[in-house]
Structures are given as structure tokens and as C-alpha cells.
JSON list of C-alpha atoms in Angstrom, two decimals:
[
{"chain": "A", "resi": 1, "resn": "MET", "atom": "CA", "xyz": [-0.68, 98.67, -237.44]},
{"chain": "A", "resi": 2, "resn": "LYS", "atom": "CA", "xyz": [1.64, 101.64, -237.30]},
{"chain": "A", "resi": 3, "resn": "LEU", "atom": "CA", "xyz": [4.67, 101.54, -239.57]},
{"chain": "A", "resi": 4, "resn": "PHE", "atom": "CA", "xyz": [6.74, 103.86, -237.38]},
{"chain": "A", "resi": 5, "resn": "ASN", "atom": "CA", "xyz": [6.13, 102.56, -233.87]},
{"chain": "A", "resi": 6, "resn": "THR", "atom": "CA", "xyz": [8.97, 102.35, -231.33]},
{"chain": "A", "resi": 7, "resn": "LYS", "atom": "CA", "xyz": [9.74, 98.66, -231.93]},
{"chain": "A", "resi": 8, "resn": "ASN", "atom": "CA", "xyz": [10.01, 99.13, -235.70]},
{"chain": "A", "resi": 9, "resn": "ILE", "atom": "CA", "xyz": [12.25, 102.19, -235.32]},
{"chain": "A", "resi": 10, "resn": "ILE", "atom": "CA", "xyz": [14.59, 100.31, -232.94]},
{"chain": "A", "resi": 11, "resn": "LYS", "atom": "CA", "xyz": [14.78, 97.34, -235.34]},
{"chain": "A", "resi": 12, "resn": "LEU", "atom": "CA", "xyz": [15.50, 99.66, -238.26]},
{"chain": "A", "resi": 13, "resn": "LEU", "atom": "CA", "xyz": [18.24, 101.49, -236.35]},
{"chain": "A", "resi": 14, "resn": "ALA", "atom": "CA", "xyz": [19.82, 98.16, -235.34]},
{"chain": "A", "resi": 15, "resn": "VAL", "atom": "CA", "xyz": [19.87, 96.96, -238.96]},
{"chain": "A", "resi": 16, "resn": "LEU", "atom": "CA", "xyz": [21.33, 100.29, -240.15]},
{"chain": "A", "resi": 17, "resn": "PHE", "atom": "CA", "xyz": [24.01, 100.20, -237.45]},
{"chain": "A", "resi": 18, "resn": "ILE", "atom": "CA", "xyz": [25.06, 96.67, -238.41]},
{"chain": "A", "resi": 19, "resn": "ALA", "atom": "CA", "xyz": [25.08, 97.57, -242.11]},
{"chain": "A", "resi": 20, "resn": "ILE", "atom": "CA", "xyz": [27.19, 100.68, -241.53]},
{"chain": "A", "resi": 21, "resn": "THR", "atom": "CA", "xyz": [29.63, 98.73, -239.36]},
{"chain": "A", "resi": 22, "resn": "VAL", "atom": "CA", "xyz": [30.10, 95.99, -241.97]},
{"chain": "A", "resi": 23, "resn": "VAL", "atom": "CA", "xyz": [30.53, 98.46, -244.85]},
{"chain": "A", "resi": 24, "resn": "SER", "atom": "CA", "xyz": [33.01, 100.62, -242.95]},
{"chain": "A", "resi": 25, "resn": "CYS", "atom": "CA", "xyz": [35.26, 97.63, -242.22]},
{"chain": "A", "resi": 26, "resn": "GLN", "atom": "CA", "xyz": [35.67, 96.59, -245.86]},
{"chain": "A", "resi": 27, "resn": "ARG", "atom": "CA", "xyz": [38.65, 97.63, -247.97]},
{"chain": "A", "resi": 28, "resn": "ASP", "atom": "CA", "xyz": [38.51, 98.71, -251.58]},
{"chain": "A", "resi": 29, "resn": "GLY", "atom": "CA", "xyz": [41.02, 96.03, -252.60]},
{"chain": "A", "resi": 30, "resn": "SER", "atom": "CA", "xyz": [41.66, 92.50, -251.52]},
{"chain": "A", "resi": 31, "resn": "ALA", "atom": "CA", "xyz": [44.07, 91.36, -248.81]},
{"chain": "A", "resi": 32, "resn": "ALA", "atom": "CA", "xyz": [46.35, 90.14, -251.62]},
{"chain": "A", "resi": 33, "resn": "GLU", "atom": "CA", "xyz": [46.80, 93.78, -252.68]},
{"chain": "A", "resi": 34, "resn": "ASP", "atom": "CA", "xyz": [47.89, 94.82, -249.19]},
{"chain": "A", "resi": 35, "resn": "ASP", "atom": "CA", "xyz": [51.50, 95.97, -249.26]},
{"chain": "A", "resi": 36, "resn": "LEU", "atom": "CA", "xyz": [52.15, 94.76, -245.69]},
{"chain": "A", "resi": 37, "resn": "PRO", "atom": "CA", "xyz": [49.73, 92.09, -244.49]},
{"chain": "A", "resi": 38, "resn": "GLN", "atom": "CA", "xyz": [49.56, 92.10, -240.69]},
{"chain": "A", "resi": 39, "resn": "GLU", "atom": "CA", "xyz": [50.20, 88.35, -240.61]},
{"chain": "A", "resi": 40, "resn": "ASP", "atom": "CA", "xyz": [53.67, 88.99, -242.05]},
{"chain": "A", "resi": 41, "resn": "LEU", "atom": "CA", "xyz": [54.87, 91.01, -239.04]},
{"chain": "A", "resi": 42, "resn": "THR", "atom": "CA", "xyz": [56.70, 88.77, -236.61]},
{"chain": "A", "resi": 43, "resn": "ASN", "atom": "CA", "xyz": [58.64, 91.29, -234.51]},
{"chain": "A", "resi": 44, "resn": "ILE", "atom": "CA", "xyz": [58.46, 94.91, -233.41]},
{"chain": "A", "resi": 45, "resn": "ILE", "atom": "CA", "xyz": [61.80, 96.31, -232.35]},
{"chain": "A", "resi": 46, "resn": "LEU", "atom": "CA", "xyz": [62.22, 99.53, -230.38]},
{"chain": "A", "resi": 47, "resn": "LEU", "atom": "CA", "xyz": [65.62, 101.20, -230.38]},
{"chain": "A", "resi": 48, "resn": "VAL", "atom": "CA", "xyz": [65.67, 103.50, -227.34]},
{"chain": "A", "resi": 49, "resn": "THR", "atom": "CA", "xyz": [68.51, 105.98, -226.84]},
{"chain": "A", "resi": 50, "resn": "GLU", "atom": "CA", "xyz": [68.68, 108.57, -224.08]},
{"chain": "A", "resi": 51, "resn": "ASP", "atom": "CA", "xyz": [69.04, 112.04, -225.59]},
{"chain": "A", "resi": 52, "resn": "VAL", "atom": "CA", "xyz": [72.54, 112.70, -224.22]},
{"chain": "A", "resi": 53, "resn": "PRO", "atom": "CA", "xyz": [75.96, 112.52, -225.90]},
{"chain": "A", "resi": 54, "resn": "ASN", "atom": "CA", "xyz": [77.45, 109.02, -226.29]},
{"chain": "A", "resi": 55, "resn": "ALA", "atom": "CA", "xyz": [74.35, 107.26, -224.95]},
{"chain": "A", "resi": 56, "resn": "VAL", "atom": "CA", "xyz": [74.04, 103.53, -225.52]},
{"chain": "A", "resi": 57, "resn": "THR", "atom": "CA", "xyz": [71.03, 102.36, -227.53]},
{"chain": "A", "resi": 58, "resn": "LYS", "atom": "CA", "xyz": [68.88, 99.73, -225.81]},
{"chain": "A", "resi": 59, "resn": "THR", "atom": "CA", "xyz": [67.02, 97.28, -228.04]},
{"chain": "A", "resi": 60, "resn": "TYR", "atom": "CA", "xyz": [63.59, 95.94, -227.07]},
{"chain": "A", "resi": 61, "resn": "ASN", "atom": "CA", "xyz": [62.28, 93.11, -229.22]},
{"chain": "A", "resi": 62, "resn": "TYR", "atom": "CA", "xyz": [58.61, 92.13, -229.06]},
{"chain": "A", "resi": 63, "resn": "SER", "atom": "CA", "xyz": [57.80, 88.85, -230.82]},
{"chain": "A", "resi": 64, "resn": "MET", "atom": "CA", "xyz": [54.21, 88.63, -232.05]},
{"chain": "A", "resi": 65, "resn": "GLY", "atom": "CA", "xyz": [52.30, 85.79, -230.45]},
{"chain": "A", "resi": 66, "resn": "ALA", "atom": "CA", "xyz": [55.15, 84.86, -228.09]},
{"chain": "A", "resi": 67, "resn": "GLY", "atom": "CA", "xyz": [53.39, 86.28, -225.04]},
{"chain": "A", "resi": 68, "resn": "GLY", "atom": "CA", "xyz": [54.89, 88.71, -222.58]},
{"chain": "A", "resi": 69, "resn": "ASN", "atom": "CA", "xyz": [56.06, 92.21, -223.28]},
{"chain": "A", "resi": 70, "resn": "PRO", "atom": "CA", "xyz": [59.54, 93.63, -222.81]},
{"chain": "A", "resi": 71, "resn": "THR", "atom": "CA", "xyz": [59.83, 96.21, -220.04]},
{"chain": "A", "resi": 72, "resn": "ILE", "atom": "CA", "xyz": [61.09, 99.45, -221.55]},
{"chain": "A", "resi": 73, "resn": "GLN", "atom": "CA", "xyz": [63.39, 101.15, -219.06]},
{"chain": "A", "resi": 74, "resn": "VAL", "atom": "CA", "xyz": [62.80, 104.91, -218.97]},
{"chain": "A", "resi": 75, "resn": "GLN", "atom": "CA", "xyz": [63.26, 107.35, -216.11]},
{"chain": "A", "resi": 76, "resn": "ASP", "atom": "CA", "xyz": [61.35, 110.41, -214.93]},
{"chain": "A", "resi": 77, "resn": "GLY", "atom": "CA", "xyz": [62.72, 113.70, -216.27]},
{"chain": "A", "resi": 78, "resn": "LYS", "atom": "CA", "xyz": [64.75, 112.14, -219.09]},
{"chain": "A", "resi": 79, "resn": "THR", "atom": "CA", "xyz": [64.34, 112.40, -222.86]},
{"chain": "A", "resi": 80, "resn": "TYR", "atom": "CA", "xyz": [64.74, 109.50, -225.28]},
{"chain": "A", "resi": 81, "resn": "ASN", "atom": "CA", "xyz": [64.99, 109.11, -229.04]},
{"chain": "A", "resi": 82, "resn": "VAL", "atom": "CA", "xyz": [63.02, 106.05, -230.13]},
{"chain": "A", "resi": 83, "resn": "GLU", "atom": "CA", "xyz": [63.04, 104.29, -233.48]},
{"chain": "A", "resi": 84, "resn": "VAL", "atom": "CA", "xyz": [60.62, 101.51, -234.43]},
{"chain": "A", "resi": 85, "resn": "GLN", "atom": "CA", "xyz": [61.50, 98.69, -236.79]},
{"chain": "A", "resi": 86, "resn": "PHE", "atom": "CA", "xyz": [59.23, 95.95, -238.06]},
{"chain": "A", "resi": 87, "resn": "LYS", "atom": "CA", "xyz": [60.44, 92.48, -239.00]},
{"chain": "A", "resi": 88, "resn": "ASN", "atom": "CA", "xyz": [59.02, 89.58, -240.95]},
{"chain": "A", "resi": 89, "resn": "GLY", "atom": "CA", "xyz": [61.26, 86.78, -239.77]},
{"chain": "A", "resi": 90, "resn": "ASN", "atom": "CA", "xyz": [64.77, 87.98, -240.60]},
{"chain": "A", "resi": 91, "resn": "GLU", "atom": "CA", "xyz": [63.56, 90.44, -243.24]},
{"chain": "A", "resi": 92, "resn": "ASP", "atom": "CA", "xyz": [63.18, 94.14, -242.46]},
{"chain": "A", "resi": 93, "resn": "ALA", "atom": "CA", "xyz": [59.54, 95.14, -243.16]},
{"chain": "A", "resi": 94, "resn": "THR", "atom": "CA", "xyz": [60.15, 98.77, -242.12]},
{"chain": "A", "resi": 95, "resn": "GLN", "atom": "CA", "xyz": [61.08, 99.74, -245.67]},
{"chain": "A", "resi": 96, "resn": "GLU", "atom": "CA", "xyz": [57.68, 98.56, -246.90]},
{"chain": "A", "resi": 97, "resn": "ILE", "atom": "CA", "xyz": [56.03, 100.96, -244.46]},
{"chain": "A", "resi": 98, "resn": "LYS", "atom": "CA", "xyz": [58.27, 103.79, -245.67]},
{"chain": "A", "resi": 99, "resn": "ASP", "atom": "CA", "xyz": [57.53, 102.93, -249.31]},
{"chain": "A", "resi": 100, "resn": "ALA", "atom": "CA", "xyz": [53.78, 103.27, -248.58]},
{"chain": "A", "resi": 101, "resn": "LYS", "atom": "CA", "xyz": [54.13, 106.10, -246.03]},
{"chain": "A", "resi": 102, "resn": "GLU", "atom": "CA", "xyz": [50.92, 107.73, -247.25]},
{"chain": "A", "resi": 103, "resn": "GLU", "atom": "CA", "xyz": [49.03, 104.63, -246.06]},
{"chain": "A", "resi": 104, "resn": "HIS", "atom": "CA", "xyz": [50.58, 104.07, -242.60]},
{"chain": "A", "resi": 105, "resn": "PHE", "atom": "CA", "xyz": [50.42, 105.80, -239.23]},
{"chain": "A", "resi": 106, "resn": "LEU", "atom": "CA", "xyz": [51.68, 104.72, -235.80]},
{"chain": "A", "resi": 107, "resn": "VAL", "atom": "CA", "xyz": [49.75, 105.62, -232.66]},
{"chain": "A", "resi": 108, "resn": "TYR", "atom": "CA", "xyz": [51.50, 105.49, -229.28]},
{"chain": "A", "resi": 109, "resn": "ASN", "atom": "CA", "xyz": [49.50, 105.12, -226.08]},
{"chain": "A", "resi": 110, "resn": "PHE", "atom": "CA", "xyz": [51.04, 105.18, -222.60]},
{"chain": "A", "resi": 111, "resn": "PRO", "atom": "CA", "xyz": [48.04, 104.39, -220.34]},
{"chain": "A", "resi": 112, "resn": "ASN", "atom": "CA", "xyz": [49.92, 104.49, -217.02]},
{"chain": "A", "resi": 113, "resn": "SER", "atom": "CA", "xyz": [52.64, 107.02, -217.85]},
{"chain": "A", "resi": 114, "resn": "ASP", "atom": "CA", "xyz": [52.97, 110.72, -218.54]},
{"chain": "A", "resi": 115, "resn": "ILE", "atom": "CA", "xyz": [55.14, 110.87, -221.65]},
{"chain": "A", "resi": 116, "resn": "THR", "atom": "CA", "xyz": [55.17, 113.71, -224.16]},
{"chain": "A", "resi": 117, "resn": "LEU", "atom": "CA", "xyz": [55.79, 112.32, -227.64]},
{"chain": "A", "resi": 118, "resn": "THR", "atom": "CA", "xyz": [57.07, 114.27, -230.65]},
{"chain": "A", "resi": 119, "resn": "ARG", "atom": "CA", "xyz": [57.32, 112.69, -234.09]},
{"chain": "A", "resi": 120, "resn": "THR", "atom": "CA", "xyz": [60.80, 113.22, -235.56]},
{"chain": "A", "resi": 121, "resn": "ASP", "atom": "CA", "xyz": [60.56, 111.21, -238.79]},
{"chain": "A", "resi": 122, "resn": "ASP", "atom": "CA", "xyz": [62.76, 112.31, -241.67]},
{"chain": "A", "resi": 123, "resn": "SER", "atom": "CA", "xyz": [61.48, 112.64, -245.25]},
{"chain": "A", "resi": 124, "resn": "SER", "atom": "CA", "xyz": [61.66, 108.86, -245.79]},
{"chain": "A", "resi": 125, "resn": "SER", "atom": "CA", "xyz": [58.67, 108.39, -243.45]},
{"chain": "A", "resi": 126, "resn": "THR", "atom": "CA", "xyz": [56.81, 111.69, -243.89]},
{"chain": "A", "resi": 127, "resn": "TYR", "atom": "CA", "xyz": [54.02, 112.30, -246.41]},
{"chain": "A", "resi": 128, "resn": "ASN", "atom": "CA", "xyz": [52.42, 115.73, -246.94]},
{"chain": "A", "resi": 129, "resn": "GLY", "atom": "CA", "xyz": [53.87, 116.89, -243.62]},
{"chain": "A", "resi": 130, "resn": "ILE", "atom": "CA", "xyz": [52.43, 113.91, -241.71]},
{"chain": "A", "resi": 131, "resn": "HIS", "atom": "CA", "xyz": [55.01, 111.81, -239.88]},
{"chain": "A", "resi": 132, "resn": "VAL", "atom": "CA", "xyz": [54.35, 108.06, -239.80]},
{"chain": "A", "resi": 133, "resn": "GLY", "atom": "CA", "xyz": [55.96, 107.84, -236.34]},
{"chain": "A", "resi": 134, "resn": "LEU", "atom": "CA", "xyz": [58.86, 105.49, -237.01]},
{"chain": "A", "resi": 135, "resn": "LYS", "atom": "CA", "xyz": [61.13, 107.98, -235.19]},
{"chain": "A", "resi": 136, "resn": "THR", "atom": "CA", "xyz": [59.96, 109.80, -232.08]},
{"chain": "A", "resi": 137, "resn": "LYS", "atom": "CA", "xyz": [61.24, 111.72, -229.09]},
{"chain": "A", "resi": 138, "resn": "TRP", "atom": "CA", "xyz": [59.83, 110.86, -225.67]},
{"chain": "A", "resi": 139, "resn": "VAL", "atom": "CA", "xyz": [60.01, 113.32, -222.79]},
{"chain": "A", "resi": 140, "resn": "VAL", "atom": "CA", "xyz": [59.27, 111.25, -219.68]},
{"chain": "A", "resi": 141, "resn": "ASN", "atom": "CA", "xyz": [57.41, 113.39, -217.17]},
{"chain": "A", "resi": 142, "resn": "LYS", "atom": "CA", "xyz": [56.40, 110.37, -215.08]},
{"chain": "A", "resi": 143, "resn": "ALA", "atom": "CA", "xyz": [57.37, 106.83, -216.10]},
{"chain": "A", "resi": 144, "resn": "VAL", "atom": "CA", "xyz": [54.73, 105.16, -213.89]},
{"chain": "A", "resi": 145, "resn": "ASN", "atom": "CA", "xyz": [51.70, 107.13, -212.67]},
{"chain": "A", "resi": 146, "resn": "ASN", "atom": "CA", "xyz": [50.21, 104.37, -210.51]},
{"chain": "A", "resi": 147, "resn": "ALA", "atom": "CA", "xyz": [52.70, 101.92, -208.99]},
{"chain": "A", "resi": 148, "resn": "SER", "atom": "CA", "xyz": [49.98, 99.32, -208.39]},
{"chain": "A", "resi": 149, "resn": "SER", "atom": "CA", "xyz": [49.27, 99.08, -212.14]},
{"chain": "A", "resi": 150, "resn": "ALA", "atom": "CA", "xyz": [51.57, 97.93, -214.90]},
{"chain": "A", "resi": 151, "resn": "SER", "atom": "CA", "xyz": [53.11, 100.57, -217.09]},
{"chain": "A", "resi": 152, "resn": "GLN", "atom": "CA", "xyz": [52.86, 99.76, -220.77]},
{"chain": "A", "resi": 153, "resn": "LEU", "atom": "CA", "xyz": [53.16, 101.02, -224.29]},
{"chain": "A", "resi": 154, "resn": "ILE", "atom": "CA", "xyz": [50.35, 100.24, -226.70]},
{"chain": "A", "resi": 155, "resn": "LEU", "atom": "CA", "xyz": [51.66, 100.71, -230.22]},
{"chain": "A", "resi": 156, "resn": "THR", "atom": "CA", "xyz": [49.16, 100.53, -233.06]},
{"chain": "A", "resi": 157, "resn": "LEU", "atom": "CA", "xyz": [50.05, 100.55, -236.76]},
{"chain": "A", "resi": 158, "resn": "PHE", "atom": "CA", "xyz": [47.17, 101.86, -238.84]},
{"chain": "A", "resi": 159, "resn": "HIS", "atom": "CA", "xyz": [46.95, 101.07, -242.54]},
{"chain": "A", "resi": 160, "resn": "GLU", "atom": "CA", "xyz": [45.05, 103.69, -244.56]}
]
């Protein structure tokens, strides 16, 4: 019997892949040490202000687990300043993200839009020149690329 036949190599690669996947998903500390457990976030609030003098800020509140997403009203050719806030019930959890700014990073994805995003965080949410993304500027080239598909924002908060 050959030790390195095709079946054995495939089994070995499968075991290695599973082992690497499990190890890469573990944290060094426990969930109790996490400064902002994901379960504690109840709301994501976007404050959207057109980049013109005396513009009114529109507030979009997404409640976790409530179903449905707010429709963010933006128009082609316009620029907006956007600030993200995180809530845990009535408590502001945004400060916890700022306090651990070296461990957090927001990723914005606009799958059916053409929006150029620039991070405009101040020093309270910037670490070693890397902006967390709590404050951004959106230049809307095209709000909806394909009218038959829903336009959406996928906002992901990465920890470490």
C-alpha cells in the first residue's frame, strides 16, 4: 500500500484545511475580554448630511434583528458627509470603538451603487494613520446602477 496515493493526499489536505480554518477563527482571549461584544450592539445609526452649507442631517436607524433596512436617500452627483454611531439600547457604544480604535475597522460595500468613499475620521478614531471609518465622505457617482436590483449598503465592523 502506498502512503502517498491520491486518496491519502486528498484526505490529508482536507484535514489540514479544516484544522487551519478552526485555528484561524479562534481569538487569543475569551469573549469576556472583548471590549465590545457583538451581541451588545442593538442599533447602527447613520447621520447623513449633504456637503453643502446649511444642509439638514438625515438620521437612518437600523435596529439589529428587527428586519428590514432603512432606505438611505442619496442622489447622483452629490457629496455627503456620513457619521456612524453604534448603540447598545440607549447607551452610546461608539466611544468604546474609539477607545479601542487600534482594534476596529469599518468596511463599506455598495454592491449596486457607484460611490467613492473617503475616510475623514479625526484623531479620536484614527490609529497609526489608519481611520476606523466612523466618519466618511461619499461622492455619489451613481446611486443605483441596476434599477431592477435593490441598492444597499453593507457595513461590516471588524474587530482586530
